Coordinates of C-alpha atoms in Angstrom, one line a residue:
M1 CA 0.0 0.0 0.0
E2 CA 1.4 3.4 -1.1
A3 CA 2.2 6.0 1.5
E4 CA -0.5 8.3 0.1
E5 CA -3.0 5.5 0.5
R6 CA -2.0 5.0 4.1
K7 CA -2.4 8.7 4.7
R8 CA -5.8 8.7 3.0
Y9 CA -7.2 5.9 5.2
S10 CA -5.3 6.9 8.4
R11 CA -8.4 7.8 10.4
Q12 CA -9.8 4.3 9.6
I13 CA -6.5 2.5 10.1
I14 CA -6.1 3.8 13.6
L15 CA -9.2 2.0 14.7
P16 CA -8.1 -1.0 16.8
E17 CA -10.8 -3.1 15.1
M18 CA -9.4 -2.2 11.7
G19 CA -5.7 -1.5 11.7
M20 CA -3.5 -1.9 8.6
A21 CA -4.6 -5.6 8.4
G22 CA -8.2 -4.5 8.0
Q23 CA -7.3 -1.8 5.4
E24 CA -5.4 -4.4 3.4
K25 CA -8.4 -6.7 3.4
L26 CA -10.5 -3.9 2.0
K27 CA -7.9 -3.3 -0.7
A28 CA -7.9 -7.0 -1.6
A29 CA -11.7 -7.3 -1.7
K30 CA -13.8 -7.6 -4.8
V31 CA -17.4 -6.4 -4.3
L32 CA -20.3 -6.4 -6.8
V33 CA -23.0 -3.8 -6.4
I34 CA -26.3 -4.7 -8.1
G35 CA -28.0 -1.4 -8.9
A36 CA -26.6 2.1 -9.1
G37 CA -29.8 3.7 -8.0
G38 CA -31.0 5.1 -4.7
L39 CA -29.3 2.4 -2.6
G40 CA -26.4 1.8 -4.9
C41 CA -25.3 5.5 -4.9
P42 CA -24.4 5.8 -1.1
V43 CA -23.1 2.2 -1.0
L44 CA -20.7 2.9 -3.9
Q45 CA -19.6 6.3 -2.5
Y46 CA -18.7 4.9 0.9
L47 CA -17.1 1.7 -0.3
V48 CA -15.0 3.7 -2.8
A49 CA -14.0 6.2 0.0
A50 CA -13.2 3.3 2.3
G51 CA -10.7 1.8 -0.1
V52 CA -12.4 -1.4 -1.3
G53 CA -10.0 -2.5 -4.0
T54 CA -12.3 -3.7 -6.8
I55 CA -15.9 -2.8 -7.3
G56 CA -18.2 -3.9 -10.1
V57 CA -21.4 -1.9 -10.8
V58 CA -24.1 -3.8 -12.7
D59 CA -27.0 -1.7 -13.9
D60 CA -28.6 -1.4 -17.4
D61 CA -30.8 1.7 -16.5
T62 CA -30.3 5.3 -17.5
V63 CA -30.6 8.4 -15.3
D64 CA -34.1 10.0 -15.2
V65 CA -35.1 13.3 -13.8
T66 CA -37.2 11.5 -11.1
N67 CA -34.0 9.9 -9.8
L68 CA -32.3 13.1 -8.8
H69 CA -33.9 13.7 -5.4
R70 CA -32.4 10.5 -4.0
Q71 CA -29.7 9.2 -6.4
I72 CA -27.1 11.7 -5.4
L73 CA -24.3 10.6 -7.7
Y74 CA -26.2 12.2 -10.6
S75 CA -27.0 15.7 -11.8
P76 CA -29.3 17.1 -14.5
D77 CA -26.5 16.8 -17.0
D78 CA -26.5 13.0 -16.6
I79 CA -30.1 12.5 -17.6
G80 CA -30.4 9.9 -20.3
K81 CA -26.9 8.5 -19.6
G82 CA -26.2 5.0 -18.4
K83 CA -26.1 4.7 -14.6
A84 CA -23.3 2.1 -14.4
E85 CA -20.9 4.1 -16.7
T86 CA -21.8 7.5 -15.2
A87 CA -21.3 6.2 -11.6
V88 CA -17.9 4.6 -12.4
R89 CA -16.8 7.8 -14.1
K90 CA -17.6 10.0 -11.1
L91 CA -16.4 7.5 -8.5
S92 CA -13.1 7.1 -10.3
V93 CA -12.4 10.8 -9.5
M94 CA -13.2 10.2 -5.8
N95 CA -10.5 7.6 -5.3
P96 CA -7.9 6.7 -7.9
Y97 CA -6.7 3.7 -5.9
V98 CA -10.0 1.7 -6.5
I99 CA -10.6 -0.4 -9.6
L100 CA -14.1 0.3 -10.9
K101 CA -15.9 -1.8 -13.5
A102 CA -19.1 -0.7 -15.2
I103 CA -21.3 -3.6 -16.2
P104 CA -24.2 -2.0 -18.1
V105 CA -26.4 -5.0 -18.4
R106 CA -29.5 -6.3 -16.6
L107 CA -28.6 -9.2 -14.3
D108 CA -30.5 -12.3 -15.5
E109 CA -30.2 -16.0 -15.6
S110 CA -28.0 -15.9 -18.6
N111 CA -25.2 -13.8 -17.0
A112 CA -25.7 -13.8 -13.2
A113 CA -23.5 -16.7 -12.4
E114 CA -20.6 -15.5 -14.6
I115 CA -20.7 -12.0 -13.2
I116 CA -21.1 -12.9 -9.5
S117 CA -18.4 -15.5 -9.7
N118 CA -15.8 -12.8 -10.2
Y119 CA -16.5 -11.1 -6.8
D120 CA -16.1 -12.0 -3.1
L121 CA -19.2 -10.2 -1.8
V122 CA -22.4 -9.1 -3.4
I123 CA -24.5 -6.1 -2.4
D124 CA -28.1 -6.1 -3.7
G125 CA -29.6 -2.6 -4.1
S126 CA -32.1 -3.7 -6.8
D127 CA -35.7 -2.7 -6.8
N128 CA -37.5 -5.8 -8.0
F129 CA -38.2 -9.3 -6.8
P130 CA -36.9 -11.3 -9.8
T131 CA -33.4 -9.7 -9.4
R132 CA -33.4 -10.2 -5.6
Y133 CA -34.3 -13.9 -5.8
L134 CA -31.8 -14.5 -8.7
A135 CA -29.0 -12.7 -6.8
N136 CA -29.8 -14.8 -3.7
D137 CA -29.9 -18.1 -5.5
I138 CA -26.6 -17.5 -7.3
C139 CA -24.9 -16.4 -4.1
V140 CA -26.1 -19.6 -2.4
E141 CA -24.9 -21.7 -5.3
L142 CA -21.5 -20.0 -5.3
N143 CA -21.3 -19.5 -1.6
K144 CA -21.0 -15.7 -1.7
P145 CA -22.3 -13.5 1.2
L146 CA -25.1 -11.2 0.1
V147 CA -25.9 -7.8 1.7
F148 CA -29.5 -6.8 1.1
G149 CA -31.4 -3.5 1.4
S150 CA -34.8 -2.2 0.4
I151 CA -36.7 1.0 0.7
L152 CA -40.3 2.2 0.4
R153 CA -42.0 5.4 1.6
F154 CA -40.4 6.0 4.9
E155 CA -39.3 2.4 5.7
G156 CA -36.1 0.6 5.0
Q157 CA -34.7 -2.9 5.6
V158 CA -31.2 -4.2 5.8
S159 CA -30.0 -7.8 6.2
V160 CA -27.1 -10.1 5.3
F161 CA -27.8 -13.5 3.7
N162 CA -25.7 -16.6 3.1
Y163 CA -23.0 -15.5 5.5
K164 CA -21.0 -18.5 6.8
G165 CA -23.9 -20.8 6.2
G166 CA -26.5 -18.4 7.6
P167 CA -30.1 -17.8 6.4
T168 CA -30.8 -16.8 2.9
Y169 CA -33.2 -14.4 1.3
R170 CA -35.7 -17.2 0.7
C171 CA -35.6 -18.2 4.4
L172 CA -37.0 -14.8 5.2
F173 CA -39.2 -14.3 2.1
P174 CA -40.0 -17.8 0.7
E175 CA -42.0 -16.5 -2.2
A176 CA -42.3 -13.2 -4.1
E177 CA -45.3 -11.1 -3.1
E178 CA -46.7 -8.3 -5.2
G179 CA -46.5 -5.0 -3.5
D180 CA -46.0 -1.3 -4.1
N181 CA -42.7 0.1 -5.4
C182 CA -41.1 3.6 -5.1
E183 CA -42.6 4.6 -8.4
V184 CA -46.1 3.9 -7.2
A185 CA -45.9 4.5 -3.4
G186 CA -43.0 7.0 -3.3
V187 CA -39.9 7.3 -1.1
I188 CA -38.4 10.1 1.0
G189 CA -35.1 11.1 -0.6
I190 CA -33.0 10.7 2.5
L191 CA -34.0 7.1 3.2
P192 CA -31.8 5.4 0.6
G193 CA -28.9 7.4 2.0
I194 CA -29.6 6.0 5.5
I195 CA -30.2 2.4 4.4
G196 CA -27.4 2.4 1.8
T197 CA -24.9 3.6 4.5
Y198 CA -26.0 0.7 6.7
M199 CA -25.4 -1.7 3.8
A200 CA -21.9 -0.3 3.2
N201 CA -21.2 -0.7 6.9
E202 CA -22.2 -4.4 6.8
A203 CA -20.0 -4.9 3.7
I204 CA -17.0 -3.4 5.4
K205 CA -17.5 -5.5 8.6
I206 CA -17.8 -8.7 6.6
I207 CA -14.6 -7.9 4.6
C208 CA -12.6 -6.9 7.7
E209 CA -14.2 -9.6 9.9
V210 CA -15.2 -7.3 12.7
G211 CA -18.3 -6.5 14.6
E212 CA -21.7 -8.2 14.7
I213 CA -23.1 -9.0 11.2
L214 CA -26.8 -8.8 10.4
S215 CA -26.9 -12.5 9.5
G216 CA -30.2 -14.0 10.5
K217 CA -31.4 -10.5 11.5
L218 CA -33.6 -8.1 9.6
L219 CA -33.1 -4.4 10.6
V220 CA -36.3 -2.4 10.0
L221 CA -35.9 1.4 10.2
N222 CA -38.8 3.8 9.9
A223 CA -37.6 7.4 9.2
L224 CA -41.0 9.0 9.9
G225 CA -41.4 7.6 13.4
N226 CA -37.7 7.3 14.2
T227 CA -38.2 3.6 15.1
N228 CA -35.5 1.0 14.7
N229 CA -36.2 -2.7 15.2
I230 CA -34.3 -6.0 14.6
F231 CA -36.1 -9.2 13.8
S232 CA -34.3 -12.6 14.0
F233 CA -34.9 -15.5 11.6
S234 CA -33.2 -18.9 11.0
R235 CA -32.1 -20.8 8.0
S236 CA -34.8 -23.1 6.9
S237 CA -36.4 -24.4 3.7
A238 CA -38.9 -26.8 5.3
F239 CA -41.7 -24.4 6.2
P240 CA -43.5 -21.7 4.1
V241 CA -43.7 -19.5 7.2
K242 CA -40.2 -19.0 8.7
E243 CA -39.4 -18.5 12.3
L244 CA -39.3 -14.8 12.8
T245 CA -39.0 -13.1 16.2
I246 CA -38.6 -9.5 17.2
N247 CA -35.7 -8.8 19.6
E248 CA -38.0 -8.1 22.5
I249 CA -39.4 -11.7 22.5
P250 CA -37.1 -14.6 23.6
A251 CA -36.7 -17.1 20.7
T252 CA -36.9 -20.0 23.2
Q253 CA -40.6 -19.5 23.9
P254 CA -42.8 -22.2 22.5
A255 CA -45.1 -21.5 19.6
T256 CA -48.6 -22.5 20.8
N257 CA -50.6 -20.3 18.5
K258 CA -51.8 -21.7 15.2
I259 CA -51.0 -19.5 12.2
E260 CA -52.8 -19.5 8.9
E261 CA -53.1 -17.3 5.8
M262 CA -56.5 -15.7 5.1
F263 CA -57.2 -14.3 1.7
F264 CA -58.4 -10.7 1.6
E265 CA -61.7 -11.6 -0.1
E266 CA -62.5 -13.9 2.8
L267 CA -61.7 -11.2 5.3
E268 CA -64.0 -8.8 3.4
R269 CA -66.9 -11.4 3.5
K270 CA -66.4 -11.9 7.2
L271 CA -66.4 -8.2 7.9
E272 CA -69.5 -7.6 5.8
S273 CA -71.3 -10.4 7.6
G274 CA -70.6 -8.7 10.9
A275 CA -68.5 -11.6 12.3
E276 CA -67.9 -10.9 16.0
D277 CA -65.2 -13.6 16.6
L278 CA -62.6 -11.6 14.7
Y279 CA -60.1 -9.2 16.3
L280 CA -58.7 -7.2 13.4
I281 CA -55.3 -5.5 13.7
D282 CA -53.8 -3.3 11.0
V283 CA -50.0 -3.6 11.5
R284 CA -49.1 -0.8 9.0
E285 CA -47.8 2.6 10.1
S286 CA -50.4 5.1 11.2
Y287 CA -50.2 7.2 8.0
E288 CA -50.9 4.1 6.0
F289 CA -53.8 3.1 8.3
E290 CA -55.4 6.5 7.9
E291 CA -55.0 6.5 4.1
D292 CA -56.6 3.1 3.6
F293 CA -58.9 2.2 6.5
I294 CA -60.7 -1.1 6.3
G295 CA -61.5 -1.5 10.0
G296 CA -60.0 -2.8 13.2
Q297 CA -57.4 -1.0 15.2
N298 CA -53.9 0.1 14.2
I299 CA -50.9 -1.4 16.0
P300 CA -47.7 -1.0 13.9
L301 CA -45.6 -4.1 13.7
S302 CA -42.9 -2.7 15.9
E303 CA -45.4 -2.3 18.7
I304 CA -46.9 -5.8 18.6
P305 CA -44.6 -7.3 21.3
E306 CA -45.7 -4.8 23.9
N307 CA -49.4 -5.3 23.2
V308 CA -49.5 -9.1 23.1
T309 CA -51.0 -9.4 26.6
L310 CA -54.0 -7.2 25.5
F311 CA -55.1 -9.5 22.7
P312 CA -58.3 -11.5 23.6
V313 CA -57.7 -15.3 23.6
D314 CA -61.4 -16.0 22.9
K315 CA -61.3 -14.3 19.5
T316 CA -59.5 -15.1 16.2
I317 CA -56.7 -12.5 15.8
V318 CA -56.3 -11.3 12.2
F319 CA -53.3 -9.2 11.2
Y320 CA -53.5 -7.1 8.1
C321 CA -51.1 -5.1 5.9
T322 CA -50.6 -4.4 2.2
S323 CA -48.2 -7.0 1.0
G324 CA -48.6 -9.6 3.7
K325 CA -45.0 -9.5 4.9
R326 CA -45.7 -7.4 8.1
S327 CA -48.9 -9.2 8.9
R328 CA -47.2 -12.6 8.6
M329 CA -44.4 -11.4 10.9
A330 CA -47.0 -10.2 13.4
A331 CA -48.7 -13.5 13.4
T332 CA -45.4 -15.3 14.0
L333 CA -44.5 -12.9 16.8
L334 CA -47.8 -13.7 18.5
A335 CA -47.1 -17.4 18.2
K336 CA -43.7 -17.1 19.6
S337 CA -45.0 -15.1 22.6
G338 CA -46.9 -18.2 23.9
F339 CA -50.3 -16.7 23.0
E340 CA -52.9 -19.5 23.1
G341 CA -55.3 -19.1 20.3
Q342 CA -55.6 -18.8 16.6
S343 CA -54.3 -16.0 14.3
F344 CA -54.3 -15.3 10.6
W345 CA -52.2 -13.0 8.4
V346 CA -53.8 -11.2 5.4
K347 CA -52.4 -9.3 2.5
K348 CA -54.4 -6.9 0.4
A349 CA -55.6 -8.4 -2.9

């Protein structure tokens, strides 16, 4: 490592957890970043600044004016230009000691294995389910750790998959579920910066082998309410609903509650018929609850553990959200709490 490099990274090298050995690990690392959009921009900027030796940027998209409020690598002059090439050009100016490779293609089944095989670590900042599942499956096949992030409205998620035999993306989300995206539902511009920074931090910790990795843990951050929760899950392919517990509930507690899926149409019929045996809980955030009210009470997912003792055991608990992810988590949380009764999780049709 050149003297100028050592000076550049000196504030990082003096950390006891890092040292010169950690900096050399960063320099030797090869990282692939999938997506040079909202999440990819901060991930790339911080990994380049940190001195990751080789970084590949795979993205076939072009810069659009609607990207500019959150994809901070780009300016109006970049509209219409390829993101991968533009990002690499700008990042190269930031740090001449980093090798940057633009890969201006869409990751698909025909090229994913070949591209990913050239890197030690993959960071998924994509915005669609097919790419997420493909990246996960190839990383599992090639035994590559995968750093994951997602954003929508005011909420972001971060996790690490396939790390030293740990859980994979499919362990947490066995099947793709239709839901809103940023184009339809919107996203606050600062959120990808927050989540992308978390993702870069996980990548650096994995490379340098320091700290606690978010393997088997899902960090859920809500920027509107300033809430931050961590859910735990285990590696499993045997059950469609995976074990998922929020950090406030001990994982050792037995699951005595029966969990089933209820289709939205069935819920609507029950509500229209005036069914009195249902206890409906909307686990979305309050602003979502107010915008699309279907009944019941609003208890956001992060507040479920502290309200478990208030749920009536003589009624059927029904959790509701838009995509089904949060409602399924809530039902599993209830089961792990030792609640005796039956609960359903519902996603909007």
